[in-house]
Coordinates of C-alpha atoms in Angstrom, one line a residue:
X25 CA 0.0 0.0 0.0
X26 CA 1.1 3.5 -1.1
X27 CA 1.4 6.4 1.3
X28 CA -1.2 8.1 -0.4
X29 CA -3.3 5.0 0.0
X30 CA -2.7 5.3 3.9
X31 CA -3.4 8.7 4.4
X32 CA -6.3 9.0 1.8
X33 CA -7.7 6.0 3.8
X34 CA -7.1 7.7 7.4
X35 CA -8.1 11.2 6.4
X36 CA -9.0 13.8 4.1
X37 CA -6.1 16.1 2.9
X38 CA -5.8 19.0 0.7
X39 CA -4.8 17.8 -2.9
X40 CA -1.8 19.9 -2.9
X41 CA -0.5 17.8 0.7
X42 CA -1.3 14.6 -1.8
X43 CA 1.0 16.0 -4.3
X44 CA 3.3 17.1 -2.4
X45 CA 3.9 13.6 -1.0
X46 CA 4.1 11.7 -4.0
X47 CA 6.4 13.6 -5.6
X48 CA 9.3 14.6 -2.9
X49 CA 9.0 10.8 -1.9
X50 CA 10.3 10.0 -5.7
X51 CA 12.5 13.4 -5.0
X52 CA 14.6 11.6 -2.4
X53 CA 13.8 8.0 -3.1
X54 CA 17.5 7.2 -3.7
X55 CA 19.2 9.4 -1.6
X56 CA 17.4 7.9 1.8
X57 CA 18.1 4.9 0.1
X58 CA 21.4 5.7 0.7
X59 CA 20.8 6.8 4.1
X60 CA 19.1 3.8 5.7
X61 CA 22.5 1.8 4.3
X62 CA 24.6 3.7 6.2
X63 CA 23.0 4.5 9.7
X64 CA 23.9 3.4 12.9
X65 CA 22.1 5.4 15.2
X66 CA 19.3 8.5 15.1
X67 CA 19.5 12.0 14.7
X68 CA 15.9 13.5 16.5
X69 CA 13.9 15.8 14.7
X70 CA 11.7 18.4 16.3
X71 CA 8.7 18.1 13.8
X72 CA 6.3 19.6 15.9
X73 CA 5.9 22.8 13.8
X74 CA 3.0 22.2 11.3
X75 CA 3.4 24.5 8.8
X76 CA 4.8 22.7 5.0
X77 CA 8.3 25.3 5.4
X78 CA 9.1 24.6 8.6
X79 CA 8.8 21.0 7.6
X80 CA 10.5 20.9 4.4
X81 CA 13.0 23.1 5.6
X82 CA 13.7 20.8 8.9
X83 CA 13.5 17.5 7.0
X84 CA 15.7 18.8 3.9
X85 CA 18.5 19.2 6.5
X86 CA 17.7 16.5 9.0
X87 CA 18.3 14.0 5.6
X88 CA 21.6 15.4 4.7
X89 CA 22.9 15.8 8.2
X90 CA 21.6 12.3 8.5
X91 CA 23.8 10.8 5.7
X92 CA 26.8 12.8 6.7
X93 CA 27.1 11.6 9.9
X94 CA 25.8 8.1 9.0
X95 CA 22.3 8.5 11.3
X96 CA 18.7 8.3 10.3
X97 CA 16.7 10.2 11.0
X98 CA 13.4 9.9 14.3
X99 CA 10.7 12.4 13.7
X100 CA 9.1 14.0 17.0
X101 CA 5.7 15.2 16.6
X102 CA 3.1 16.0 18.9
X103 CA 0.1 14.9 18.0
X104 CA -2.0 12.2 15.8
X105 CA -1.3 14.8 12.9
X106 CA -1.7 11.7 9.9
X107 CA -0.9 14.6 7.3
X108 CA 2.5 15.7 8.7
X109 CA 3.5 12.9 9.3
X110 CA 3.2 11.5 5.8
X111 CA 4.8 14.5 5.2
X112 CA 7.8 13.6 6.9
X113 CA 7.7 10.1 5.4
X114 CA 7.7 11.5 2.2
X115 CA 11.4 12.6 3.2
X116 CA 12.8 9.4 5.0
X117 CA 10.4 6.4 6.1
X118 CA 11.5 6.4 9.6
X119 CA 10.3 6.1 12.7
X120 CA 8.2 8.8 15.3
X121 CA 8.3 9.8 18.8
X122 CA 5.2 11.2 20.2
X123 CA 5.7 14.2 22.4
X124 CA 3.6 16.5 24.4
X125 CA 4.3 19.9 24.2
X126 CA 3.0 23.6 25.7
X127 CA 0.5 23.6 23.1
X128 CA -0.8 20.6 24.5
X129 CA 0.0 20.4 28.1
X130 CA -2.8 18.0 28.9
X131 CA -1.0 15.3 26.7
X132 CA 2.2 15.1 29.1
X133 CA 0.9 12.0 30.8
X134 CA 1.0 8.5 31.2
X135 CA 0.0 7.7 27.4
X136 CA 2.5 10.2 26.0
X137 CA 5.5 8.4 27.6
X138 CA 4.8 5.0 27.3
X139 CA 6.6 4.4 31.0
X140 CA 4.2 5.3 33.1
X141 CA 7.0 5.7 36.1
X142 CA 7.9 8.9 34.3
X143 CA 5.0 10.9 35.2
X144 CA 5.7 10.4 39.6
X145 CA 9.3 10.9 38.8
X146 CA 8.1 14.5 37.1
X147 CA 6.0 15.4 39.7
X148 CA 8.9 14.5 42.3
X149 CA 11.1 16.4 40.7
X150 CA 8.4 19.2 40.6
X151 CA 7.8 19.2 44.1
X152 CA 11.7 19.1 44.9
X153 CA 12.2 22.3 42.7
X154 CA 9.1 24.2 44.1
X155 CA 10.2 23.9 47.5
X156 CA 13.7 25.5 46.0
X157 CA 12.4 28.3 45.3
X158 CA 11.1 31.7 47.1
X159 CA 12.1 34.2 44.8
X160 CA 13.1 34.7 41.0
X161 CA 16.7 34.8 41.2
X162 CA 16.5 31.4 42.8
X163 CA 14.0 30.1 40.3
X164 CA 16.6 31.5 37.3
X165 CA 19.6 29.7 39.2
X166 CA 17.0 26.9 39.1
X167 CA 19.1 23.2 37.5
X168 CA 17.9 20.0 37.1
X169 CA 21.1 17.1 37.2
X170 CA 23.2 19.5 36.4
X171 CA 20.9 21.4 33.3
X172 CA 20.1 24.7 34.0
X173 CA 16.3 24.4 33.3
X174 CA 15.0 27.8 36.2
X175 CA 15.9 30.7 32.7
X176 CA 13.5 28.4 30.3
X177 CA 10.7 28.5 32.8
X178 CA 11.2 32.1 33.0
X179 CA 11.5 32.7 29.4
X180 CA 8.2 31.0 28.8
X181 CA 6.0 32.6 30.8
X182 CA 7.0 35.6 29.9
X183 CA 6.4 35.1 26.7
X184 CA 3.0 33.4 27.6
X185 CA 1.8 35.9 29.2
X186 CA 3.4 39.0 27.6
X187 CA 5.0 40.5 31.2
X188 CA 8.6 40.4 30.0
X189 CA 9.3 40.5 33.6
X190 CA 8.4 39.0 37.3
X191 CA 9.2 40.3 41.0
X192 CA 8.5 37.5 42.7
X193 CA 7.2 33.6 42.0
X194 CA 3.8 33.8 40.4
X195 CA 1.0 31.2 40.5
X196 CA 2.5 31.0 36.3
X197 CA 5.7 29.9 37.2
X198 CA 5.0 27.5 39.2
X199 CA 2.5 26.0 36.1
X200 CA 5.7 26.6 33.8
X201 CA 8.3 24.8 36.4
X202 CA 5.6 21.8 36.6
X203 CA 5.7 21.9 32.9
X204 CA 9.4 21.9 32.6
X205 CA 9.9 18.8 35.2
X206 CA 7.6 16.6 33.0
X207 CA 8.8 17.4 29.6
X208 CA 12.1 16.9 31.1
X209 CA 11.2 13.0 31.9
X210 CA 9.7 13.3 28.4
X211 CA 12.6 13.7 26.8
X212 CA 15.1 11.7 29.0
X213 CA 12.7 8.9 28.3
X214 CA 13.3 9.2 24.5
X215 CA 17.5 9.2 24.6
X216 CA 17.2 6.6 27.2
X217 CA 15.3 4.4 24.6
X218 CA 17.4 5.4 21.6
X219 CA 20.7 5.6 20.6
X220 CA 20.6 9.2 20.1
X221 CA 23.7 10.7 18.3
X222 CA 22.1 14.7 17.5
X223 CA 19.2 16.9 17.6
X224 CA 17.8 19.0 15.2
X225 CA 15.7 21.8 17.0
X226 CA 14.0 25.1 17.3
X227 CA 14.5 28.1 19.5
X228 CA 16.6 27.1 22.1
X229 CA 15.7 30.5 24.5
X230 CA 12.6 28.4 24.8
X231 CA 11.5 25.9 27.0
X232 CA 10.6 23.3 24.8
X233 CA 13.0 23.4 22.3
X234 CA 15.8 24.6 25.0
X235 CA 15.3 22.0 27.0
X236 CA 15.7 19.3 24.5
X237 CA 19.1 20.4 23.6
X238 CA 20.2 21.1 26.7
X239 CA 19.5 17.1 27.0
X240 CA 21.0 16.2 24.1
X241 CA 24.9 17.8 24.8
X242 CA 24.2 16.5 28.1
X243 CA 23.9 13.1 26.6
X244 CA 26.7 13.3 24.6
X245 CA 24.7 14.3 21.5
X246 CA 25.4 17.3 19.4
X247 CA 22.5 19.8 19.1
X248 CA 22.0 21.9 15.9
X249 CA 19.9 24.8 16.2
X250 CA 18.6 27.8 14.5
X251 CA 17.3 26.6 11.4
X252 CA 14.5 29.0 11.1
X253 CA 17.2 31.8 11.0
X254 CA 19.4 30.2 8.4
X255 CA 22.0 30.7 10.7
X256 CA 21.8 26.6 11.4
X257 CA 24.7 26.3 14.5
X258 CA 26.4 23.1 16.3
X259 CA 26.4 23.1 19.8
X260 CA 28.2 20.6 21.9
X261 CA 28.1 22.2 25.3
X262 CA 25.3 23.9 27.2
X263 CA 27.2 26.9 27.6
X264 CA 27.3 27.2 23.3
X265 CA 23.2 26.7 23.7
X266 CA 23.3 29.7 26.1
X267 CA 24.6 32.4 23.6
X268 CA 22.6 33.8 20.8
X269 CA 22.9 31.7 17.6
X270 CA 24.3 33.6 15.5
X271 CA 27.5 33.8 17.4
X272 CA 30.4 32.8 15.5
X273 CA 33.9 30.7 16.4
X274 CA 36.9 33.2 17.0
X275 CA 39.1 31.4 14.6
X276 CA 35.9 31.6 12.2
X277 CA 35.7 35.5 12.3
X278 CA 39.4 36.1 12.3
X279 CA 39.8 33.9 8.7
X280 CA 37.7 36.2 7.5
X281 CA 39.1 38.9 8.5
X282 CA 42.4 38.2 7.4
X283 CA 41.7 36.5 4.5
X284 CA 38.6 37.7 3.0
X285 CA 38.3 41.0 4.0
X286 CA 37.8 43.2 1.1
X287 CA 34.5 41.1 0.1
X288 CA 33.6 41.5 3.1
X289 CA 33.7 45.3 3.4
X290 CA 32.8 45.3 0.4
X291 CA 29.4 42.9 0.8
X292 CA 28.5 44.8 4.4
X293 CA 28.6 48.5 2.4
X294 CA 26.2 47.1 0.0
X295 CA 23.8 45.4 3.1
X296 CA 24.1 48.6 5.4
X297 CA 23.1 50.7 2.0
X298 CA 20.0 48.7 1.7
X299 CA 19.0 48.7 5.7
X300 CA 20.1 52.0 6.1
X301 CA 19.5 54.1 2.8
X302 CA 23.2 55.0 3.0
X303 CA 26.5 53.0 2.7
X304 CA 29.3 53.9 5.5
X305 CA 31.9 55.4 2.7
X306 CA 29.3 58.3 2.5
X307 CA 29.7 59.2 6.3
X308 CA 32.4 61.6 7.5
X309 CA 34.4 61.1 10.8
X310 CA 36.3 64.0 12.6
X311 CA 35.8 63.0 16.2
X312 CA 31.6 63.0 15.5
X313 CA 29.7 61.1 12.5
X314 CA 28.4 63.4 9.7
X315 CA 26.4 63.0 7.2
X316 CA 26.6 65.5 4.5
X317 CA 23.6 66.8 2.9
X318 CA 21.4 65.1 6.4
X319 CA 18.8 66.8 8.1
X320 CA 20.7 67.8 11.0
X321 CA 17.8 69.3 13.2
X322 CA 15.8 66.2 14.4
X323 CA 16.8 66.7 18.3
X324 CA 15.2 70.1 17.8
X325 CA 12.4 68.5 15.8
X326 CA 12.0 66.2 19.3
X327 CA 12.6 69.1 21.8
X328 CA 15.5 67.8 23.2
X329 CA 18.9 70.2 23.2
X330 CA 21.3 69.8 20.3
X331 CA 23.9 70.9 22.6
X332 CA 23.8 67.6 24.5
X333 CA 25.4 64.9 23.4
X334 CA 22.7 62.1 22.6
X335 CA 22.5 58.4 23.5
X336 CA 20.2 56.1 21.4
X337 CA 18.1 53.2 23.2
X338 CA 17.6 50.6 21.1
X339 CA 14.9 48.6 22.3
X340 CA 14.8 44.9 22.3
X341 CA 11.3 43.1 22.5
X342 CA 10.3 42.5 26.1
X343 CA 9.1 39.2 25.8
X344 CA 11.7 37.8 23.0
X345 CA 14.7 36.3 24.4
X346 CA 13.8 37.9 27.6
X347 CA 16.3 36.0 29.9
X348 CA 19.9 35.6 27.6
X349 CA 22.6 34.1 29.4
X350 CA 25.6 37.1 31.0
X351 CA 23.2 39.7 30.4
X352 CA 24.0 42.6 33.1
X353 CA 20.3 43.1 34.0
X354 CA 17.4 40.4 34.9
X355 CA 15.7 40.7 31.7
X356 CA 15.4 43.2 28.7
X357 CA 12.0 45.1 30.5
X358 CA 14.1 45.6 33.6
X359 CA 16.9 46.4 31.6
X360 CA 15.1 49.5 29.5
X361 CA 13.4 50.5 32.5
X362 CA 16.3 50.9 34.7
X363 CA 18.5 52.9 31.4
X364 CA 15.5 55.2 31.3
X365 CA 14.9 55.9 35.0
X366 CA 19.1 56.6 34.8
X367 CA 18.7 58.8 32.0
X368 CA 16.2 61.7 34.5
X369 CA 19.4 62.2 36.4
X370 CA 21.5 63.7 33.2
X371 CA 21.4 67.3 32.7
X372 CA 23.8 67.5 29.8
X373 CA 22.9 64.5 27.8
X374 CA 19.9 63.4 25.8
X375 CA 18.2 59.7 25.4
X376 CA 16.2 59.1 22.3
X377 CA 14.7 55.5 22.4
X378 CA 13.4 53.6 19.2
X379 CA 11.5 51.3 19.6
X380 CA 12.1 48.1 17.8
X381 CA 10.7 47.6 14.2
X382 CA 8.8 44.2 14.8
X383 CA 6.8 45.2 18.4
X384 CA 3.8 45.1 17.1
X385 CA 3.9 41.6 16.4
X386 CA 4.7 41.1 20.3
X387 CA 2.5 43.4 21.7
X388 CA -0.2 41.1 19.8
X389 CA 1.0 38.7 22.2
X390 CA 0.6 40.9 25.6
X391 CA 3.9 42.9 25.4
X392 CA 3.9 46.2 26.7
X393 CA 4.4 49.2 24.3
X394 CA 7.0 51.6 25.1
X395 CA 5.0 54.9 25.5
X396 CA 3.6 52.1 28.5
X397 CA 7.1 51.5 29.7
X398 CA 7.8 55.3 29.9
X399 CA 4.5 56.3 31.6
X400 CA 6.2 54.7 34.8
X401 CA 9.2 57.1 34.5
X402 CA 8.0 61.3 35.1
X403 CA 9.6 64.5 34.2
X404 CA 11.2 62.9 31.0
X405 CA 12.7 66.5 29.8
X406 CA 15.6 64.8 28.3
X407 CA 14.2 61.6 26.9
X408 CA 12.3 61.5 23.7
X409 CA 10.8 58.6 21.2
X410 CA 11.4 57.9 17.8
X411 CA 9.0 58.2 15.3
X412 CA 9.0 56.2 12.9
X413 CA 10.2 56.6 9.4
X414 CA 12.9 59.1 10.3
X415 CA 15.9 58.6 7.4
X416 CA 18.8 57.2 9.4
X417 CA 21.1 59.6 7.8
X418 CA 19.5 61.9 10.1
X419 CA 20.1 59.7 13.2
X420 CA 23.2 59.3 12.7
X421 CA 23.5 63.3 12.3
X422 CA 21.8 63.2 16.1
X423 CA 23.6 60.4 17.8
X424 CA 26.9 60.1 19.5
X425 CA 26.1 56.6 21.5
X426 CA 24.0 53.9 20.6
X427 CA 23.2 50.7 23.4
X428 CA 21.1 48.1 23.7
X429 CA 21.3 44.4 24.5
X430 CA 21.2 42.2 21.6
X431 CA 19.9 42.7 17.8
X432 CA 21.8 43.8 15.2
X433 CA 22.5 48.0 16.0
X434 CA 25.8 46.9 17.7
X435 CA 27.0 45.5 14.4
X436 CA 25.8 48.0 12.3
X437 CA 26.6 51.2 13.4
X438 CA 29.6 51.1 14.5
X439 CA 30.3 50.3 10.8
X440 CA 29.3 53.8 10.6
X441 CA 31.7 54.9 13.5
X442 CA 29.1 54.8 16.0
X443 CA 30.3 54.0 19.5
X444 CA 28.1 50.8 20.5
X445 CA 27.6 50.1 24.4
X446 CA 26.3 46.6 24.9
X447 CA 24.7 45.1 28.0
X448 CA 25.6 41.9 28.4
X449 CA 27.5 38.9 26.0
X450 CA 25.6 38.5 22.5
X451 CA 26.2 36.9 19.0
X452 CA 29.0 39.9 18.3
X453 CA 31.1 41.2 21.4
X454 CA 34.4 40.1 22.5
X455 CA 35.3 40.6 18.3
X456 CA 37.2 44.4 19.4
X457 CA 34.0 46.8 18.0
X458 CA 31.7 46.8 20.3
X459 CA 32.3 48.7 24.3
X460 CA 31.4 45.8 26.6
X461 CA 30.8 46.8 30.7
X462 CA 31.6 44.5 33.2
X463 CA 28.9 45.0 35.3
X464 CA 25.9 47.5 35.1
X465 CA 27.8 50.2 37.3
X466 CA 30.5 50.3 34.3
X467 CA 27.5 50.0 32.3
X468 CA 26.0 53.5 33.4
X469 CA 29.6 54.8 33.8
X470 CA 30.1 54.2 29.9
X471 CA 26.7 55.7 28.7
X472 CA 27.3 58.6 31.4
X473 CA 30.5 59.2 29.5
X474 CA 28.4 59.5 26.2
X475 CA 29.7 62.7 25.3
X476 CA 33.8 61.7 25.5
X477 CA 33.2 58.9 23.3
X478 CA 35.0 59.8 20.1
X479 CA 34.1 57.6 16.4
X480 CA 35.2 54.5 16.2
X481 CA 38.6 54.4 14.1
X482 CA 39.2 52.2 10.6
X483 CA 40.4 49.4 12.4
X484 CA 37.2 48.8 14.7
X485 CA 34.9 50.1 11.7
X486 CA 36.3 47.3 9.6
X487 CA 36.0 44.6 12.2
X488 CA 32.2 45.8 12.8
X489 CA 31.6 45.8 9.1
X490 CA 32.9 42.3 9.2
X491 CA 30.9 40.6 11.6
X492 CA 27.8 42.6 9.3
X493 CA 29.0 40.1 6.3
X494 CA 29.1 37.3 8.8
X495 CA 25.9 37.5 10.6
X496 CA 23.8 39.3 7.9
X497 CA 25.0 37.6 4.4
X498 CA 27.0 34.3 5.7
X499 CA 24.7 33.6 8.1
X500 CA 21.6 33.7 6.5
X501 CA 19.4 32.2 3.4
X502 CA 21.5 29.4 3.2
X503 CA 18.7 27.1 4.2
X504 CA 15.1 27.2 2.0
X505 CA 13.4 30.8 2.6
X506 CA 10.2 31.5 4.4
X507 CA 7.7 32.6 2.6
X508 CA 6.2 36.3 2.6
X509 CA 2.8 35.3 2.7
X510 CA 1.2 31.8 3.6
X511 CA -0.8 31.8 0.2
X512 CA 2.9 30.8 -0.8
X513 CA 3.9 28.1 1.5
X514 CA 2.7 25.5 -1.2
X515 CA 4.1 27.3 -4.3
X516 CA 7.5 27.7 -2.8
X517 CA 7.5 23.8 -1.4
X518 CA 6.7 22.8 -4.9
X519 CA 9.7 25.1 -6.2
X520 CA 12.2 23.8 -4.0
X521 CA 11.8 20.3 -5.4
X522 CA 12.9 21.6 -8.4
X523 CA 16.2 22.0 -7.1
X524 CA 18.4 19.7 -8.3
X525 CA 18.4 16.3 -6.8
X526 CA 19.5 15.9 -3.3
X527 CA 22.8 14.1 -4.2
X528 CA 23.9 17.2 -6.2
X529 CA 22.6 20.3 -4.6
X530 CA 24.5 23.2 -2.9
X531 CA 23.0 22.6 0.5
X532 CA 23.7 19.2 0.9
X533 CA 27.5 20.3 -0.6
X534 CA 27.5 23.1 2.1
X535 CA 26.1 20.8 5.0
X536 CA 28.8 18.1 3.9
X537 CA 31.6 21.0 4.5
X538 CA 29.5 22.0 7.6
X539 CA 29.8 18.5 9.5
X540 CA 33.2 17.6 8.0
X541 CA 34.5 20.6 8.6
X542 CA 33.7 20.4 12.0
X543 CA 32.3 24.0 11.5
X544 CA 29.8 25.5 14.3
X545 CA 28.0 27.5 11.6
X546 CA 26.9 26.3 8.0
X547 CA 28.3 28.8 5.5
X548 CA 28.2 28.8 1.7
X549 CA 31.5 26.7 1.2
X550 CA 32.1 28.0 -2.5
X551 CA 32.0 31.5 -1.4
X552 CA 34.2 31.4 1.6
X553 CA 37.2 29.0 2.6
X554 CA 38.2 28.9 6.1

């Protein structure tokens, strides 16, 4: 019987599912071929995503990684979904692991782990933990045989609830932390029962996801993460899971830099002309950043004094990421608050926040807005928003410092000369561009200091513009793209399949360099040698 016949049989489907299935399972008949004579052990695949990108883009890799490392691939899902899952046969007919996960929390029970023990030991191990903790520090110092597990629990309901931030353990946490403890059996159940060599997962700031590799390394088992990014990253220790994705090896950064440095200036002009409306060659740099022929009275514009030197805020979402590992501050809400409520004591300097692009998206989800934020912080004579839409020529006209936490500002401009003041260890500090405090005393020190800060030299503009190439060509788009709009999600699987076949396509020749390599970041390996 076909797998058309099984599904067809077991439920309706959409007739583009139907032929999507019959033809990627002649797409990679003789590739998995290939793979099932070669394994010896499993890679696990986080398939509980349902949407057909996330799934072709996740299986695509999962095969190749697969053959390279002489695995086959187990498919996690998380619920009776007969579609998907003939989806993921259509890529390798292997075998699934059912999982429960937040978005069905009723599921972690005895039927979802098949050893019924596991579901005492979790609540043990609940109880243990809850009588551990009386206030959020020690819920965020929280570990579980040796996993740090108390900065997933906090991310989550953050996120879940759109706070960004708690001062003291919460009826939430507590639901969160129970969740943790059983998903943590869950998954100790699976690579007890397998011989589990890698992961493939998701968003690793998260609990599920987080949790699983934080399993994995601890098993022995690599974890690769960030697919969804492009920025697709091995991670052998917990402490690698802890930083931001995107981060790249110091012997990685420092090839290209000395050996491929001129395309990379060259590429990161070209990006920072398209994010920013202006390249960096058109700036001028006599102690201050100029832009010629820039509006040059915005501060006025925003009633703040163009005498004062100016600091730009950069805000990171409240509820993304909220709890990175080696930031300076608890999360990113206390974090804003606490710059802002430091800013009322200047009198010669200005702070001009901007908010971040995407916010609406997460205050959809609960987040606060900023004008929300700031209503908790009076006589704000010096502090101004953004609007949006102003040119950034004319920011950088108005700006002397720009800080933040994490995103990409630290990168880019300092390519322009910018002085960048970071808060804590991200994806680009520690590479000689960025100013990087020790503690949040140095932290307000620095930004206090705002108006001594003099632009950033060649040397530190260069390694800046760098890292840009690295983290926003490199790093990305080297995995299938997601679609703009979900009326595409079909039309783009189909066009992917008509990619050459598996055995001769760039990503499997990238992913190939990638595992051989032993790379912690998959690059395009025709473009780059290192």
């Amino acid at each position: 019987m076909s797998l058309i016949d099984i599904i067809q049989r077991e439920i309706s489907v959409t007739d583009e599912a139907v032929e999507f299935i019959r033809r990627n399972e002649s797409h990679w008949a003789e590739f998995t071929d290939q793979i099932r004579a070669n394994a010896d052990g499993y890679i696990l695949v986080d398939n509980t995503g349902d949407r057909i990108d996330a799934v072709q883009r996740t299986n695509t890799v999962a095969n190749y990684m697969a053959y390279e490392q002489g695995l086959e691939p187990l498919f996690a899902v998380d619920r009776d979904y007969t579609q998907k899952k003939q989806v993921c046969r259509s890529f390798y007919d292997g075998e699934f692991v059912k999982v429960g996960s937040l978005a069905t929390p009723l599921r972690l029970r005895h039927s979802l782990f098949r050893d019924p023990s596991r579901v005492p030991r979790g609540l043990k191990r609940f109880r243990r933990a809850a009588q551990a903790i009386e206030t959020v520090e020690d819920l965020l110092n929280l570990s579980m045989n040796g996993i740090p597990v108390g900065d997933l629990v906090f991310n989550q309901a953050s996120r879940a609830t759109g706070q960004g931030t708690f001062d003291e353990i919460t009826p939430v946490l507590y639901r969160f932390l129970l969740y943790a403890c059983l998903m943590y059996e869950q998954w100790s159940r699976i690579f007890d029962e397998y011989d589990i060599h890698a992961v493939i997962s998701g968003h690793v700031h998260t609990q599920w996801n987080g949790l699983l590799a934080r399993l994995a390394v601890k098993n022995g088992a690599e974890a690769y993460t960030g697919i969804g990014s492009g920025a697709l990253k091995r991670c052998r220790t917990i402490e690698e899971l802890q930083v931001r994705v995107g981060r790249p090896s110091d012997e990685f950064f420092e090839c290209i830099f000395e050996n491929h440095q001129k395309q990379a200036v060259n590429r990161a002009d070209k990006i920072l002309n398209e994010r920013f409306g202006i390249s960096p060659t058109d700036v001028r740099l006599n102690g201050k950043v100029s832009v010629p022929g820039a509006s040059t009275d915005l501060l006025e514009r925003l009633s703040l004094p163009p005498e004062n030197p100016t600091v730009l805020l950069m805000q990171q979402n409240f509820i993304e990421n909220v709890r990175p590992t080696n930031l300076l501050f608890r999360d990113y809400t206390v974090w804003f608050t606490d710059v802002v409520r430091h800013a009322r004591q200047w009198e010669d300097l200005n702070l001009l926040v901007k908010p971040h692009p995407n916010r609406e998206f997460y205050e959809n989800q609960g987040q606060p807005t900023v004008s929300e934020v700031l209503s908790s912080v009076d006589d704000e004579t010096n502090i101004s928003v953004l609007p949006d839409g102003i040119p950034h020529s004319s920011i950088l006209n108005s700006i002397d410092v720009v800080t933040t936490v994490d995103g990409t500002a630290p990168i880019e401009y300092p390519c322009f000369g910018i002085p960048a003041v970071v808060g804590g260890t991200t994806r680009y500090t520690g590479f000689g561009f960025t100013l990087e405090p020790d503690s949040q005393s140095e932290y307000f020190d620095m930004l206090d200091t705002a108006g001594s800060l003099s632009a950033l030299g060649p040397h530190k503009r260069t390694r800046a513009k760098v890292m840009c190439y690295i983290q926003l060509d490199l790093f990305l788009d080297n995995i299938l793209t997601i679609p703009e709009s979900e009326d595409l999600l079909w039309t783009q699987a189909f066009e992917a399949m008509e990619c050459p076949l598996p055995d001769s396509s760039q990503l499997r020749s990238d992913i190939e360099n990638f595992v051989n390599g032993g790379y912690t970041h998959l690059f395009p390996s025709e473009e780059i040698r290192c």
